[in-house]
Coordinates of C-alpha atoms in Angstrom, one line a residue:
M1 CA 49.7 -38.7 99.7
P2 CA 46.8 -40.6 98.9
I3 CA 46.5 -43.5 101.6
A4 CA 47.1 -46.7 99.8
P5 CA 43.4 -48.2 100.7
D6 CA 43.0 -51.2 103.2
T7 CA 41.5 -54.3 100.3
K8 CA 42.5 -56.9 103.0
D9 CA 39.2 -59.6 104.2
W10 CA 39.0 -59.6 108.1
T11 CA 36.4 -61.9 108.9
W12 CA 39.1 -63.7 110.1
V13 CA 39.0 -62.0 113.3
L14 CA 35.4 -63.9 113.9
E15 CA 37.6 -67.3 113.9
R16 CA 41.1 -66.7 115.7
P17 CA 42.5 -63.7 118.5
C18 CA 44.2 -60.6 116.5
P19 CA 47.9 -61.0 117.0
D20 CA 48.4 -57.8 116.5
C21 CA 45.9 -55.8 119.3
G22 CA 45.0 -58.7 121.0
L23 CA 41.2 -59.0 121.4
D24 CA 39.9 -62.0 120.5
A25 CA 36.3 -61.3 119.2
S26 CA 35.0 -65.0 118.9
A27 CA 34.6 -64.4 122.8
L28 CA 32.8 -61.9 123.2
A29 CA 29.6 -61.9 124.6
L30 CA 27.0 -60.3 122.6
G31 CA 25.8 -58.3 126.1
D32 CA 29.0 -57.3 126.7
L33 CA 29.1 -55.3 123.6
P34 CA 27.4 -52.3 124.8
G35 CA 29.6 -51.5 127.6
L36 CA 33.2 -52.4 125.3
L37 CA 31.8 -49.9 122.7
R38 CA 31.5 -47.1 124.9
D39 CA 34.3 -47.9 126.9
T40 CA 36.5 -47.3 124.1
T41 CA 35.0 -43.8 123.7
V42 CA 37.2 -42.7 126.9
T43 CA 40.9 -44.3 125.2
W44 CA 39.9 -42.1 122.1
S45 CA 39.0 -39.3 124.1
Q46 CA 42.7 -39.5 125.6
V47 CA 44.3 -39.7 121.7
L48 CA 42.1 -37.0 120.2
G49 CA 43.8 -35.1 123.3
L50 CA 47.4 -35.5 122.1
P51 CA 49.7 -33.1 121.1
D52 CA 50.6 -34.4 117.4
V53 CA 47.1 -35.9 116.7
R54 CA 47.2 -35.0 113.1
D55 CA 50.8 -35.9 112.4
R56 CA 51.0 -38.5 109.8
P57 CA 53.6 -41.5 111.2
D58 CA 54.5 -42.2 107.9
E59 CA 52.9 -40.1 104.3
S60 CA 51.1 -43.5 103.9
T61 CA 49.1 -44.3 107.3
W62 CA 46.9 -42.0 108.8
S63 CA 47.3 -39.5 111.3
P64 CA 45.8 -40.3 114.9
L65 CA 43.0 -37.3 114.0
E66 CA 42.5 -39.7 110.4
Y67 CA 42.1 -42.8 112.8
A68 CA 38.9 -41.5 114.6
C69 CA 37.1 -39.8 112.1
H70 CA 37.2 -43.4 110.6
V71 CA 36.2 -44.3 114.1
R72 CA 32.9 -42.7 114.1
D73 CA 31.8 -42.8 110.8
V74 CA 32.3 -46.7 111.9
H75 CA 30.2 -46.1 114.5
E76 CA 27.0 -44.7 112.1
L77 CA 27.8 -47.4 109.4
F78 CA 26.9 -50.0 112.1
A79 CA 24.3 -48.5 113.6
E80 CA 22.4 -48.1 109.6
R81 CA 23.7 -52.4 109.5
L82 CA 22.4 -53.1 112.3
T83 CA 19.3 -51.2 112.6
L84 CA 18.6 -52.7 109.0
M85 CA 19.2 -56.3 110.5
L86 CA 17.0 -55.4 113.0
T87 CA 13.5 -54.1 110.3
E88 CA 14.4 -56.5 107.3
D89 CA 15.1 -60.3 106.5
A90 CA 18.7 -60.8 105.5
P91 CA 19.1 -57.7 104.1
A92 CA 22.5 -56.7 101.3
F93 CA 24.5 -53.6 102.8
A94 CA 25.4 -50.7 100.5
N95 CA 29.1 -51.2 99.9
W96 CA 30.8 -48.7 102.0
D97 CA 34.0 -47.5 100.6
Q98 CA 36.5 -45.9 103.6
D99 CA 39.5 -44.4 101.8
A100 CA 37.0 -42.4 99.8
T101 CA 35.4 -41.1 102.3
A102 CA 37.6 -40.4 103.9
V103 CA 38.6 -37.7 101.6
A104 CA 35.9 -37.0 100.8
S105 CA 35.3 -36.2 104.0
D106 CA 38.8 -34.3 105.1
Y107 CA 39.2 -36.0 108.3
A108 CA 42.9 -33.9 108.0
A109 CA 41.5 -30.9 108.9
Q110 CA 38.7 -31.8 111.1
D111 CA 38.9 -30.0 115.1
P112 CA 39.9 -33.3 117.0
A113 CA 37.3 -31.7 119.8
D114 CA 33.6 -32.3 117.8
V115 CA 35.5 -35.7 116.5
D116 CA 35.5 -36.8 120.3
V117 CA 31.8 -35.1 120.6
A118 CA 30.7 -37.0 117.7
L119 CA 32.5 -40.3 118.2
I120 CA 31.1 -40.2 121.8
E121 CA 27.6 -39.3 120.9
A122 CA 27.9 -42.0 118.0
A123 CA 29.3 -45.0 120.0
G124 CA 26.3 -44.7 123.2
T125 CA 24.2 -44.1 119.4
V126 CA 25.3 -47.9 117.8
A127 CA 25.3 -49.7 121.8
G128 CA 21.9 -48.8 122.0
L129 CA 20.8 -50.4 119.6
Y130 CA 22.8 -53.8 120.1
A131 CA 21.4 -53.5 123.8
T132 CA 18.3 -53.5 122.3
V133 CA 18.9 -57.0 120.7
T134 CA 17.5 -60.2 122.3
D135 CA 18.1 -64.1 121.8
E136 CA 15.9 -64.6 119.2
T137 CA 17.3 -61.6 117.3
A138 CA 20.5 -62.3 117.7
G139 CA 20.6 -64.7 115.0
R140 CA 19.7 -62.5 112.2
T141 CA 20.9 -61.6 109.4
G142 CA 22.8 -59.0 106.8
V143 CA 24.7 -59.9 103.5
R144 CA 27.4 -57.6 103.0
S145 CA 28.2 -56.3 99.4
D146 CA 31.6 -58.2 98.8
G147 CA 28.9 -61.8 100.2
S148 CA 29.9 -62.0 103.3
E149 CA 27.2 -63.2 106.3
F150 CA 26.7 -61.8 109.5
T151 CA 24.2 -62.3 111.6
V152 CA 23.8 -59.4 114.6
T153 CA 26.4 -61.0 117.3
T154 CA 29.1 -61.8 114.6
L155 CA 28.2 -57.7 113.4
G156 CA 29.1 -57.0 116.5
R157 CA 31.9 -58.7 117.5
Y158 CA 33.2 -57.6 113.9
H159 CA 31.8 -53.9 114.5
L160 CA 34.1 -54.3 118.6
H161 CA 37.4 -55.6 116.1
D162 CA 37.7 -52.8 114.2
I163 CA 37.3 -50.5 117.1
V164 CA 40.3 -52.3 119.1
H165 CA 42.5 -52.8 116.8
H166 CA 42.7 -49.1 114.9
L167 CA 43.9 -47.8 118.7
H168 CA 46.5 -50.5 118.1
D169 CA 47.2 -48.9 114.9
V170 CA 47.8 -44.8 116.8
G171 CA 49.9 -46.8 119.1
H172 CA 47.5 -46.4 122.1
D173 CA 49.5 -48.8 125.2
P174 CA 46.3 -48.3 128.1
L175 CA 49.6 -48.7 130.7
R176 CA 52.1 -45.7 128.6
A177 CA 48.9 -43.6 129.0
T178 CA 48.3 -44.5 132.5
I179 CA 51.7 -44.2 133.4
R180 CA 51.2 -40.7 131.6
A181 CA 48.0 -39.4 133.6
Y182 CA 49.6 -40.5 137.0
D183 CA 52.7 -38.1 135.8
A184 CA 51.2 -35.0 135.0
D185 CA 49.3 -34.8 138.8
A186 CA 52.4 -36.6 140.7
A187 CA 52.8 -33.9 143.2
V188 CA 49.3 -33.5 143.8
Y189 CA 48.6 -37.7 143.9
R190 CA 50.4 -37.0 146.8
D191 CA 49.7 -34.7 148.3
H192 CA 46.1 -35.8 148.2
S193 CA 47.0 -39.8 149.2
M194 CA 49.2 -39.2 152.4
L195 CA 46.5 -40.1 155.2
L196 CA 46.6 -42.9 156.4
R197 CA 44.0 -45.0 156.5
E198 CA 42.9 -47.4 159.2
E199 CA 42.7 -50.2 156.9
I200 CA 46.5 -49.6 155.7
R201 CA 48.1 -48.8 159.5
V202 CA 45.9 -52.0 160.2
A203 CA 47.4 -53.7 157.2
V204 CA 50.6 -52.6 157.3
Q205 CA 51.1 -53.6 161.4
A206 CA 49.6 -57.2 160.5
F207 CA 52.3 -57.2 157.6
A208 CA 54.9 -55.9 160.2
D209 CA 54.3 -58.4 162.7
R210 CA 55.6 -62.3 160.0
L211 CA 58.4 -60.5 160.1
I212 CA 61.7 -59.9 161.5
P213 CA 63.0 -56.3 162.7
G214 CA 65.0 -55.3 159.3
A215 CA 63.3 -57.4 157.4
R216 CA 63.8 -56.7 153.6
V217 CA 60.6 -54.8 151.4
L218 CA 60.0 -54.7 147.8
E219 CA 57.3 -52.0 147.4
I220 CA 55.5 -51.9 143.7
G221 CA 53.9 -49.1 142.8
S222 CA 55.4 -46.4 145.6
G223 CA 53.3 -43.3 144.4
G224 CA 54.2 -40.7 147.0
G225 CA 55.7 -42.7 149.4
R226 CA 52.8 -43.3 152.8
D227 CA 52.9 -46.7 152.7
A228 CA 57.0 -46.8 152.4
L229 CA 56.5 -44.1 155.3
A230 CA 53.7 -46.5 157.6
L231 CA 56.7 -49.6 156.5
E232 CA 59.6 -48.2 158.4
A233 CA 58.2 -46.5 160.7
A234 CA 57.2 -50.9 161.7
G235 CA 61.0 -52.0 161.8
L236 CA 61.0 -52.8 157.8
H237 CA 63.8 -52.3 155.4
V238 CA 62.0 -51.2 152.3
R239 CA 63.2 -50.1 148.8
R240 CA 61.5 -47.5 146.9
T241 CA 60.1 -48.6 142.9
D242 CA 57.4 -47.2 141.2
I243 CA 56.9 -47.5 137.3
T244 CA 56.0 -43.5 137.0
P245 CA 59.7 -41.3 136.8
G246 CA 57.3 -38.5 138.2
F247 CA 56.4 -40.3 141.9
V248 CA 60.3 -41.8 142.0
E249 CA 61.5 -38.5 141.3
L250 CA 58.4 -37.0 144.5
L251 CA 60.6 -39.7 146.9
R252 CA 63.9 -38.8 145.7
Q253 CA 63.4 -35.1 146.4
A254 CA 62.3 -36.3 150.2
G255 CA 66.0 -37.9 150.1
H256 CA 64.7 -40.8 149.2
Q257 CA 66.3 -43.7 147.3
A258 CA 63.9 -45.0 144.7
D259 CA 64.0 -47.0 141.3
V260 CA 62.0 -46.6 138.7
L261 CA 60.8 -50.1 137.8
D262 CA 58.2 -52.4 135.5
P263 CA 57.4 -55.0 137.3
L264 CA 57.0 -56.7 133.8
H265 CA 59.8 -56.4 132.6
D266 CA 63.2 -54.9 135.0
D267 CA 65.4 -56.7 136.6
L268 CA 64.2 -57.2 139.8
G269 CA 67.0 -58.6 141.5
A270 CA 68.8 -61.9 142.7
P271 CA 66.3 -65.3 143.6
G272 CA 65.0 -65.0 147.4
A273 CA 66.3 -61.1 147.2
Y274 CA 63.6 -59.7 149.2
D275 CA 61.7 -60.9 152.2
A276 CA 58.5 -59.5 151.6
V277 CA 56.6 -57.6 148.8
W278 CA 53.7 -54.9 149.5
A279 CA 52.2 -53.7 146.3
N280 CA 48.9 -52.0 148.2
A281 CA 46.6 -50.9 145.0
C282 CA 49.3 -50.4 141.8
L283 CA 49.1 -54.4 140.2
L284 CA 45.5 -52.9 139.0
H285 CA 46.8 -51.2 136.3
V286 CA 48.4 -54.6 134.8
D287 CA 47.1 -55.8 131.5
R288 CA 45.2 -59.6 133.2
D289 CA 46.9 -62.1 130.8
D290 CA 50.4 -59.8 132.1
L291 CA 49.3 -60.4 136.3
S292 CA 50.6 -63.8 136.3
T293 CA 54.2 -63.3 134.7
V294 CA 54.4 -60.1 137.1
L295 CA 53.1 -62.3 140.4
R296 CA 55.4 -64.8 139.3
R297 CA 58.0 -62.8 138.6
L298 CA 57.8 -61.3 142.4
A299 CA 57.8 -64.5 143.3
E300 CA 61.4 -64.9 141.8
V301 CA 62.9 -62.5 143.9
T302 CA 61.2 -63.6 147.4
R303 CA 62.5 -65.5 149.7
A304 CA 60.6 -69.3 150.1
G305 CA 58.0 -68.2 153.0
G306 CA 58.3 -64.7 152.2
L307 CA 55.1 -62.6 152.1
L308 CA 53.0 -60.7 149.5
R309 CA 50.3 -58.2 149.9
V310 CA 48.6 -57.4 147.2
S311 CA 44.7 -55.0 146.8
L312 CA 42.9 -55.3 143.9
K313 CA 39.5 -54.0 142.7
E314 CA 36.9 -56.6 141.9
G315 CA 34.2 -56.8 139.5
D316 CA 34.3 -57.7 135.8
G317 CA 36.3 -56.4 133.3
E318 CA 38.3 -52.8 132.9
A319 CA 37.4 -49.3 132.4
W320 CA 38.9 -46.0 132.4
S321 CA 38.9 -43.6 135.6
T322 CA 39.0 -40.2 136.5
H323 CA 38.1 -40.6 140.3
G324 CA 40.4 -38.6 142.5
S325 CA 43.2 -36.0 141.8
I326 CA 44.4 -37.5 138.6
R327 CA 42.4 -35.2 135.3
V328 CA 43.0 -38.1 132.9
P329 CA 42.2 -41.4 132.4
R330 CA 43.7 -43.6 134.6
R331 CA 42.9 -48.0 133.0
F332 CA 41.9 -50.3 135.4
V333 CA 41.4 -53.7 135.3
Y334 CA 39.7 -55.4 137.9
W335 CA 39.5 -59.6 138.9
R336 CA 37.1 -61.6 140.4
E337 CA 38.5 -64.3 143.8
Q338 CA 39.1 -67.5 141.8
P339 CA 40.7 -66.0 139.0
L340 CA 43.0 -64.0 141.3
R341 CA 43.1 -67.1 143.6
A342 CA 44.5 -69.4 140.4
A343 CA 46.9 -66.5 139.1
L344 CA 48.7 -66.4 142.8
A345 CA 48.7 -70.0 142.9
G346 CA 50.3 -70.4 139.2
A347 CA 53.0 -67.9 140.5
G348 CA 53.8 -69.6 143.0
W349 CA 52.3 -67.5 146.2
S350 CA 49.5 -69.0 148.6
I351 CA 46.8 -67.3 150.2
E352 CA 46.9 -66.7 153.3
S353 CA 44.7 -64.9 153.9
L354 CA 41.4 -62.7 151.4
T355 CA 39.6 -60.3 152.2
R356 CA 37.1 -57.8 151.0
L357 CA 37.1 -54.2 151.8
T358 CA 34.9 -51.2 150.7
S359 CA 37.2 -47.7 150.2
H360 CA 36.1 -44.5 151.8
T361 CA 34.7 -43.7 148.1
G362 CA 32.2 -47.1 148.2
E363 CA 34.6 -49.1 146.1
P364 CA 34.7 -52.8 146.5
W365 CA 38.7 -54.2 147.2
L366 CA 39.9 -57.4 147.4
D367 CA 42.9 -57.1 150.0
V368 CA 45.4 -60.8 149.2
L369 CA 48.2 -61.6 152.2
A370 CA 50.2 -64.8 150.4
S371 CA 53.8 -66.8 151.5
R372 CA 56.1 -68.1 148.7
T373 CA 55.2 -71.5 148.2
S374 CA 59.0 -73.3 148.9

């Protein structure tokens, strides 16, 4: 069945956030576009690796493969248009019928591996062009065949929204993709992460010293179980939880009680049920806009004066990474000190210490010990 042509005017995304994909294109800085466009290729590579990449959700909707072919062609199209804008005065863009292109190019029959390579190359080419834009050329204009006028800046914002929105169209959820990545290599991750490094040992001891023996600790992101063992050895009672089913199953096989728990949505327990929360290197997978909610929900189940230990990667934006023992990319959200302080304070936590650490891999981290405000 032919796909119904998309005839909607999407230029409104330059003025307000998109309610579907959540991107606020109007807030994007032109200088950030090259990196953001390149970052999306990692996610599209994940999509193209899905076993059902050729399957349409229904006969009137493109498959993930067809969407990826379209995204590749969008990168190439915007490279052409951006080149015109940078070399000609107010060029008129030729009309592009994306639906006719999909049929003529037989998107559904293309090889996902070939599409992946071509998409990465096309994104890199256009990202390189955006990187050449200066303050003097950012305002150069071009006109689409329907009369819509763009500057180089608004063209780039519109371009990125198109790419991100199509990830929404194919149902890509960064958190779910990250969970699947850990699930696939849960045992390998556990085996490579059981060594208790000195900085963790010190953090555990400092945490335990503030609590009475037998204090109730809610651990978010138990992973392979290393930290829980150290906390129990320090005299604390730990509830092991993780959002990744594979980790929870491994913990249960080892004889521990453990629960699959999403701290954003699941029932965490009764108000004041815990004396402390331990969240080591796990909340860095939470969407930036959701972290305050998670921190508030953790505060609600912690008694007044109770403790929170949380560690996050320091930096800007977010990225997909394949470092370590996990073969498939995971999404990390980076934080700076002041926004993190604001999120914690707004959620009901008073920071007692915020320490900058460098991991054994050379990455900067923010390590926080906070107490539950009354």
